[in-house]
């Protein structure tokens, strides 16, 4: 009784191509590729490079900022324990308790537009356009380094800017902080 249904099943499988028959060879069917029913085109916005901005080492700014990660870098560069202050959107601020006086330093990821009088072009850092930020206080100095050639200076992530007042050697200290933070930022995937 079971022989007859098994024979019918084998015949049906052979006819549909699920089993092979030694009596007559069959041509193989090409595999069927599943195509999606609908496709959606993702449009990537294209941006023009910002004029006058060169970025040889593009970096990505993490969002949200973790200002606490910069405390040891600032402390090492200044020689005093940096104390984080209340942060606001896109701005990390620190108190520097020097023995003679307490000063502040700020780290943020944007800059002023080219041509702003306080932003003076300086030697490129890491192959990136850089500006020294000058002001009336001789104990203060800043450095802004371009990070992304496609973002306007006022946009978050366009520059790494360090501004502060320091006990001694203000510009070299700002440069040390900038270099330490720059090295910590992740490279922008190419």
PDB file of C-alpha atoms in Angstrom:
ATOM      1  CA  UNK A   1       0.000   0.000   0.000  1.00  0.00           C
ATOM      2  CA  UNK A   2       2.754   2.450   0.799  1.00  0.00           C
ATOM      3  CA  UNK A   3       4.678   1.541  -2.356  1.00  0.00           C
ATOM      4  CA  UNK A   4       2.109   3.081  -4.679  1.00  0.00           C
ATOM      5  CA  UNK A   5       1.901   6.563  -2.912  1.00  0.00           C
ATOM      6  CA  UNK A   6       5.717   6.636  -2.694  1.00  0.00           C
ATOM      7  CA  UNK A   7       5.984   5.893  -6.411  1.00  0.00           C
ATOM      8  CA  UNK A   8       3.491   8.673  -7.184  1.00  0.00           C
ATOM      9  CA  UNK A   9       5.388  11.112  -4.954  1.00  0.00           C
ATOM     10  CA  UNK A  10       8.692  10.243  -6.656  1.00  0.00           C
ATOM     11  CA  UNK A  11       7.095  10.713 -10.072  1.00  0.00           C
ATOM     12  CA  UNK A  12       5.645  14.077  -9.023  1.00  0.00           C
ATOM     13  CA  UNK A  13       8.987  15.256  -7.619  1.00  0.00           C
ATOM     14  CA  UNK A  14      10.797  14.204 -10.777  1.00  0.00           C
ATOM     15  CA  UNK A  15       8.286  16.035 -12.939  1.00  0.00           C
ATOM     16  CA  UNK A  16       8.677  19.268 -10.954  1.00  0.00           C
ATOM     17  CA  UNK A  17      12.456  19.125 -10.873  1.00  0.00           C
ATOM     18  CA  UNK A  18      12.796  18.444  -7.149  1.00  0.00           C
ATOM     19  CA  UNK A  19      14.290  15.009  -7.773  1.00  0.00           C
ATOM     20  CA  UNK A  20      16.478  13.756 -10.586  1.00  0.00           C
ATOM     21  CA  UNK A  21      15.658  10.971 -12.914  1.00  0.00           C
ATOM     22  CA  UNK A  22      18.329   8.840 -14.470  1.00  0.00           C
ATOM     23  CA  UNK A  23      16.105   8.042 -17.444  1.00  0.00           C
ATOM     24  CA  UNK A  24      16.032  11.504 -19.051  1.00  0.00           C
ATOM     25  CA  UNK A  25      18.331  14.442 -18.212  1.00  0.00           C
ATOM     26  CA  UNK A  26      16.622  17.801 -17.593  1.00  0.00           C
ATOM     27  CA  UNK A  27      17.869  21.256 -18.235  1.00  0.00           C
ATOM     28  CA  UNK A  28      18.486  23.198 -15.030  1.00  0.00           C
ATOM     29  CA  UNK A  29      16.467  26.278 -14.372  1.00  0.00           C
ATOM     30  CA  UNK A  30      18.274  29.561 -13.711  1.00  0.00           C
ATOM     31  CA  UNK A  31      17.942  30.787 -10.140  1.00  0.00           C
ATOM     32  CA  UNK A  32      15.329  33.449  -9.601  1.00  0.00           C
ATOM     33  CA  UNK A  33      16.559  36.706  -8.047  1.00  0.00           C
ATOM     34  CA  UNK A  34      14.190  38.398  -5.703  1.00  0.00           C
ATOM     35  CA  UNK A  35      13.810  42.060  -6.626  1.00  0.00           C
ATOM     36  CA  UNK A  36      12.370  44.536  -4.170  1.00  0.00           C
ATOM     37  CA  UNK A  37       8.854  45.603  -5.007  1.00  0.00           C
ATOM     38  CA  UNK A  38       9.700  49.289  -4.687  1.00  0.00           C
ATOM     39  CA  UNK A  39      12.929  51.222  -4.552  1.00  0.00           C
ATOM     40  CA  UNK A  40      13.507  54.535  -2.888  1.00  0.00           C
ATOM     41  CA  UNK A  41      16.347  56.744  -3.959  1.00  0.00           C
ATOM     42  CA  UNK A  42      18.267  58.240  -1.080  1.00  0.00           C
ATOM     43  CA  UNK A  43      19.305  61.733  -1.960  1.00  0.00           C
ATOM     44  CA  UNK A  44      22.516  62.829  -0.322  1.00  0.00           C
ATOM     45  CA  UNK A  45      22.733  66.590  -0.049  1.00  0.00           C
ATOM     46  CA  UNK A  46      25.762  67.949  -1.817  1.00  0.00           C
ATOM     47  CA  UNK A  47      27.581  70.855  -0.319  1.00  0.00           C
ATOM     48  CA  UNK A  48      30.208  73.065  -1.814  1.00  0.00           C
ATOM     49  CA  UNK A  49      33.607  73.360  -0.194  1.00  0.00           C
ATOM     50  CA  UNK A  50      33.974  76.475   1.894  1.00  0.00           C
ATOM     51  CA  UNK A  51      36.218  79.007   0.148  1.00  0.00           C
ATOM     52  CA  UNK A  52      39.686  79.363   1.640  1.00  0.00           C
ATOM     53  CA  UNK A  53      39.341  76.291   3.872  1.00  0.00           C
ATOM     54  CA  UNK A  54      41.841  73.458   3.470  1.00  0.00           C
ATOM     55  CA  UNK A  55      41.357  70.228   5.419  1.00  0.00           C
ATOM     56  CA  UNK A  56      44.050  67.588   5.033  1.00  0.00           C
ATOM     57  CA  UNK A  57      42.987  65.674   8.158  1.00  0.00           C
ATOM     58  CA  UNK A  58      39.173  65.751   8.408  1.00  0.00           C
ATOM     59  CA  UNK A  59      37.717  64.948  11.815  1.00  0.00           C
ATOM     60  CA  UNK A  60      34.241  64.162  13.094  1.00  0.00           C
ATOM     61  CA  UNK A  61      32.850  65.821  16.203  1.00  0.00           C
ATOM     62  CA  UNK A  62      30.950  63.406  18.443  1.00  0.00           C
ATOM     63  CA  UNK A  63      27.365  64.299  19.231  1.00  0.00           C
ATOM     64  CA  UNK A  64      26.504  64.869  21.985  1.00  0.00           C
ATOM     65  CA  UNK A  65      29.733  66.332  23.347  1.00  0.00           C
ATOM     66  CA  UNK A  66      31.296  64.648  26.346  1.00  0.00           C
ATOM     67  CA  UNK A  67      33.087  67.601  27.912  1.00  0.00           C
ATOM     68  CA  UNK A  68      34.443  65.479  30.773  1.00  0.00           C
ATOM     69  CA  UNK A  69      36.722  63.598  28.364  1.00  0.00           C
ATOM     70  CA  UNK A  70      38.696  66.788  27.710  1.00  0.00           C
ATOM     71  CA  UNK A  71      39.480  67.470  31.415  1.00  0.00           C
ATOM     72  CA  UNK A  72      42.675  65.347  31.529  1.00  0.00           C
ATOM     73  CA  UNK A  73      43.876  66.807  28.219  1.00  0.00           C
ATOM     74  CA  UNK A  74      43.405  70.382  29.427  1.00  0.00           C
ATOM     75  CA  UNK A  75      44.900  69.566  32.840  1.00  0.00           C
ATOM     76  CA  UNK A  76      47.999  68.067  31.233  1.00  0.00           C
ATOM     77  CA  UNK A  77      48.463  71.059  28.902  1.00  0.00           C
ATOM     78  CA  UNK A  78      47.970  73.719  31.595  1.00  0.00           C
ATOM     79  CA  UNK A  79      49.552  72.039  34.600  1.00  0.00           C
ATOM     80  CA  UNK A  80      46.456  72.618  36.776  1.00  0.00           C
ATOM     81  CA  UNK A  81      43.384  70.481  37.360  1.00  0.00           C
ATOM     82  CA  UNK A  82      40.726  71.782  34.992  1.00  0.00           C
ATOM     83  CA  UNK A  83      37.275  71.958  36.569  1.00  0.00           C
ATOM     84  CA  UNK A  84      34.302  71.561  34.216  1.00  0.00           C
ATOM     85  CA  UNK A  85      31.726  74.347  34.350  1.00  0.00           C
ATOM     86  CA  UNK A  86      28.117  74.128  33.262  1.00  0.00           C
ATOM     87  CA  UNK A  87      28.084  73.317  29.578  1.00  0.00           C
ATOM     88  CA  UNK A  88      25.741  74.654  26.987  1.00  0.00           C
ATOM     89  CA  UNK A  89      24.908  73.321  23.546  1.00  0.00           C
ATOM     90  CA  UNK A  90      28.139  72.705  21.657  1.00  0.00           C
ATOM     91  CA  UNK A  91      30.351  74.456  24.242  1.00  0.00           C
ATOM     92  CA  UNK A  92      32.601  72.993  26.922  1.00  0.00           C
ATOM     93  CA  UNK A  93      33.870  75.401  29.581  1.00  0.00           C
ATOM     94  CA  UNK A  94      36.469  74.838  32.295  1.00  0.00           C
ATOM     95  CA  UNK A  95      37.859  76.733  35.257  1.00  0.00           C
ATOM     96  CA  UNK A  96      41.646  76.789  35.626  1.00  0.00           C
ATOM     97  CA  UNK A  97      42.617  77.422  39.287  1.00  0.00           C
ATOM     98  CA  UNK A  98      46.176  78.738  38.871  1.00  0.00           C
ATOM     99  CA  UNK A  99      47.993  79.701  42.102  1.00  0.00           C
ATOM    100  CA  UNK A 100      48.020  83.419  41.177  1.00  0.00           C
ATOM    101  CA  UNK A 101      44.538  83.664  39.659  1.00  0.00           C
ATOM    102  CA  UNK A 102      41.680  81.579  38.348  1.00  0.00           C
ATOM    103  CA  UNK A 103      41.038  81.727  34.616  1.00  0.00           C
ATOM    104  CA  UNK A 104      38.774  79.965  32.139  1.00  0.00           C
ATOM    105  CA  UNK A 105      39.098  78.058  28.907  1.00  0.00           C
ATOM    106  CA  UNK A 106      36.396  77.109  26.424  1.00  0.00           C
ATOM    107  CA  UNK A 107      36.341  74.382  23.781  1.00  0.00           C
ATOM    108  CA  UNK A 108      33.791  74.487  20.995  1.00  0.00           C
ATOM    109  CA  UNK A 109      33.393  73.180  17.472  1.00  0.00           C
ATOM    110  CA  UNK A 110      32.657  76.168  15.273  1.00  0.00           C
ATOM    111  CA  UNK A 111      34.375  79.443  14.366  1.00  0.00           C
ATOM    112  CA  UNK A 112      33.708  82.938  13.196  1.00  0.00           C
ATOM    113  CA  UNK A 113      33.418  83.589   9.460  1.00  0.00           C
ATOM    114  CA  UNK A 114      36.628  84.274   7.508  1.00  0.00           C
ATOM    115  CA  UNK A 115      37.501  87.935   7.676  1.00  0.00           C
ATOM    116  CA  UNK A 116      36.498  88.328  11.336  1.00  0.00           C
ATOM    117  CA  UNK A 117      39.197  90.684  12.706  1.00  0.00           C
ATOM    118  CA  UNK A 118      40.016  88.571  15.769  1.00  0.00           C
ATOM    119  CA  UNK A 119      40.633  85.440  13.638  1.00  0.00           C
ATOM    120  CA  UNK A 120      44.087  85.846  12.100  1.00  0.00           C
ATOM    121  CA  UNK A 121      45.271  83.164   9.633  1.00  0.00           C
ATOM    122  CA  UNK A 122      48.239  81.266  11.041  1.00  0.00           C
ATOM    123  CA  UNK A 123      50.335  78.233  10.174  1.00  0.00           C
ATOM    124  CA  UNK A 124      48.190  75.286   9.148  1.00  0.00           C
ATOM    125  CA  UNK A 125      47.899  72.535  11.729  1.00  0.00           C
ATOM    126  CA  UNK A 126      47.693  68.915  10.578  1.00  0.00           C
ATOM    127  CA  UNK A 127      47.246  70.153   6.995  1.00  0.00           C
ATOM    128  CA  UNK A 128      44.130  72.068   8.049  1.00  0.00           C
ATOM    129  CA  UNK A 129      43.509  75.801   7.785  1.00  0.00           C
ATOM    130  CA  UNK A 130      44.054  77.424  11.174  1.00  0.00           C
ATOM    131  CA  UNK A 131      43.446  80.790  12.816  1.00  0.00           C
ATOM    132  CA  UNK A 132      44.952  82.358  15.893  1.00  0.00           C
ATOM    133  CA  UNK A 133      42.259  84.125  17.870  1.00  0.00           C
ATOM    134  CA  UNK A 134      43.572  87.403  19.235  1.00  0.00           C
ATOM    135  CA  UNK A 135      42.095  89.931  21.622  1.00  0.00           C
ATOM    136  CA  UNK A 136      43.070  92.755  23.965  1.00  0.00           C
ATOM    137  CA  UNK A 137      44.106  90.506  26.899  1.00  0.00           C
ATOM    138  CA  UNK A 138      47.796  89.479  26.614  1.00  0.00           C
ATOM    139  CA  UNK A 139      47.154  86.450  28.871  1.00  0.00           C
ATOM    140  CA  UNK A 140      44.476  85.161  26.497  1.00  0.00           C
ATOM    141  CA  UNK A 141      44.874  83.280  23.264  1.00  0.00           C
ATOM    142  CA  UNK A 142      42.895  80.995  21.053  1.00  0.00           C
ATOM    143  CA  UNK A 143      43.355  78.667  18.143  1.00  0.00           C
ATOM    144  CA  UNK A 144      40.766  77.491  15.621  1.00  0.00           C
ATOM    145  CA  UNK A 145      41.511  74.551  13.311  1.00  0.00           C
ATOM    146  CA  UNK A 146      39.223  73.606  10.417  1.00  0.00           C
ATOM    147  CA  UNK A 147      37.760  70.076  10.676  1.00  0.00           C
ATOM    148  CA  UNK A 148      35.274  69.844   7.793  1.00  0.00           C
ATOM    149  CA  UNK A 149      35.726  71.725   4.491  1.00  0.00           C
ATOM    150  CA  UNK A 150      31.996  71.496   3.662  1.00  0.00           C
ATOM    151  CA  UNK A 151      30.566  73.103   6.803  1.00  0.00           C
ATOM    152  CA  UNK A 152      30.245  76.871   7.126  1.00  0.00           C
ATOM    153  CA  UNK A 153      32.348  78.257  10.002  1.00  0.00           C
ATOM    154  CA  UNK A 154      29.313  78.918  12.223  1.00  0.00           C
ATOM    155  CA  UNK A 155      28.092  75.307  11.887  1.00  0.00           C
ATOM    156  CA  UNK A 156      28.804  72.795  14.649  1.00  0.00           C
ATOM    157  CA  UNK A 157      31.666  70.529  13.592  1.00  0.00           C
ATOM    158  CA  UNK A 158      33.320  72.974  11.197  1.00  0.00           C
ATOM    159  CA  UNK A 159      36.266  73.890  13.437  1.00  0.00           C
ATOM    160  CA  UNK A 160      37.876  72.966  16.738  1.00  0.00           C
ATOM    161  CA  UNK A 161      38.293  76.224  18.655  1.00  0.00           C
ATOM    162  CA  UNK A 162      40.056  76.635  21.999  1.00  0.00           C
ATOM    163  CA  UNK A 163      39.870  80.050  23.701  1.00  0.00           C
ATOM    164  CA  UNK A 164      41.217  80.866  27.120  1.00  0.00           C
ATOM    165  CA  UNK A 165      43.352  82.836  29.523  1.00  0.00           C
ATOM    166  CA  UNK A 166      46.406  81.081  30.860  1.00  0.00           C
ATOM    167  CA  UNK A 167      48.970  81.735  33.591  1.00  0.00           C
ATOM    168  CA  UNK A 168      51.907  81.694  31.178  1.00  0.00           C
ATOM    169  CA  UNK A 169      52.602  81.121  27.477  1.00  0.00           C
ATOM    170  CA  UNK A 170      48.972  81.602  26.396  1.00  0.00           C
ATOM    171  CA  UNK A 171      49.324  80.716  22.704  1.00  0.00           C
ATOM    172  CA  UNK A 172      51.551  77.658  23.205  1.00  0.00           C
ATOM    173  CA  UNK A 173      49.139  76.443  25.902  1.00  0.00           C
ATOM    174  CA  UNK A 174      46.117  76.912  23.615  1.00  0.00           C
ATOM    175  CA  UNK A 175      48.042  75.032  20.917  1.00  0.00           C
ATOM    176  CA  UNK A 176      48.805  72.108  23.294  1.00  0.00           C
ATOM    177  CA  UNK A 177      45.129  71.811  24.238  1.00  0.00           C
ATOM    178  CA  UNK A 178      44.041  72.026  20.599  1.00  0.00           C
ATOM    179  CA  UNK A 179      46.519  69.352  19.498  1.00  0.00           C
ATOM    180  CA  UNK A 180      45.479  66.991  22.306  1.00  0.00           C
ATOM    181  CA  UNK A 181      41.762  67.333  21.519  1.00  0.00           C
ATOM    182  CA  UNK A 182      42.383  67.108  17.764  1.00  0.00           C
ATOM    183  CA  UNK A 183      44.219  63.805  18.253  1.00  0.00           C
ATOM    184  CA  UNK A 184      41.291  62.484  20.320  1.00  0.00           C
ATOM    185  CA  UNK A 185      38.638  63.275  17.658  1.00  0.00           C
ATOM    186  CA  UNK A 186      37.749  60.395  15.324  1.00  0.00           C
ATOM    187  CA  UNK A 187      38.859  60.627  11.707  1.00  0.00           C
ATOM    188  CA  UNK A 188      36.094  61.296   9.216  1.00  0.00           C
ATOM    189  CA  UNK A 189      35.503  58.129   7.167  1.00  0.00           C
ATOM    190  CA  UNK A 190      36.762  58.675   3.627  1.00  0.00           C
TER     191      UNK A 190
END
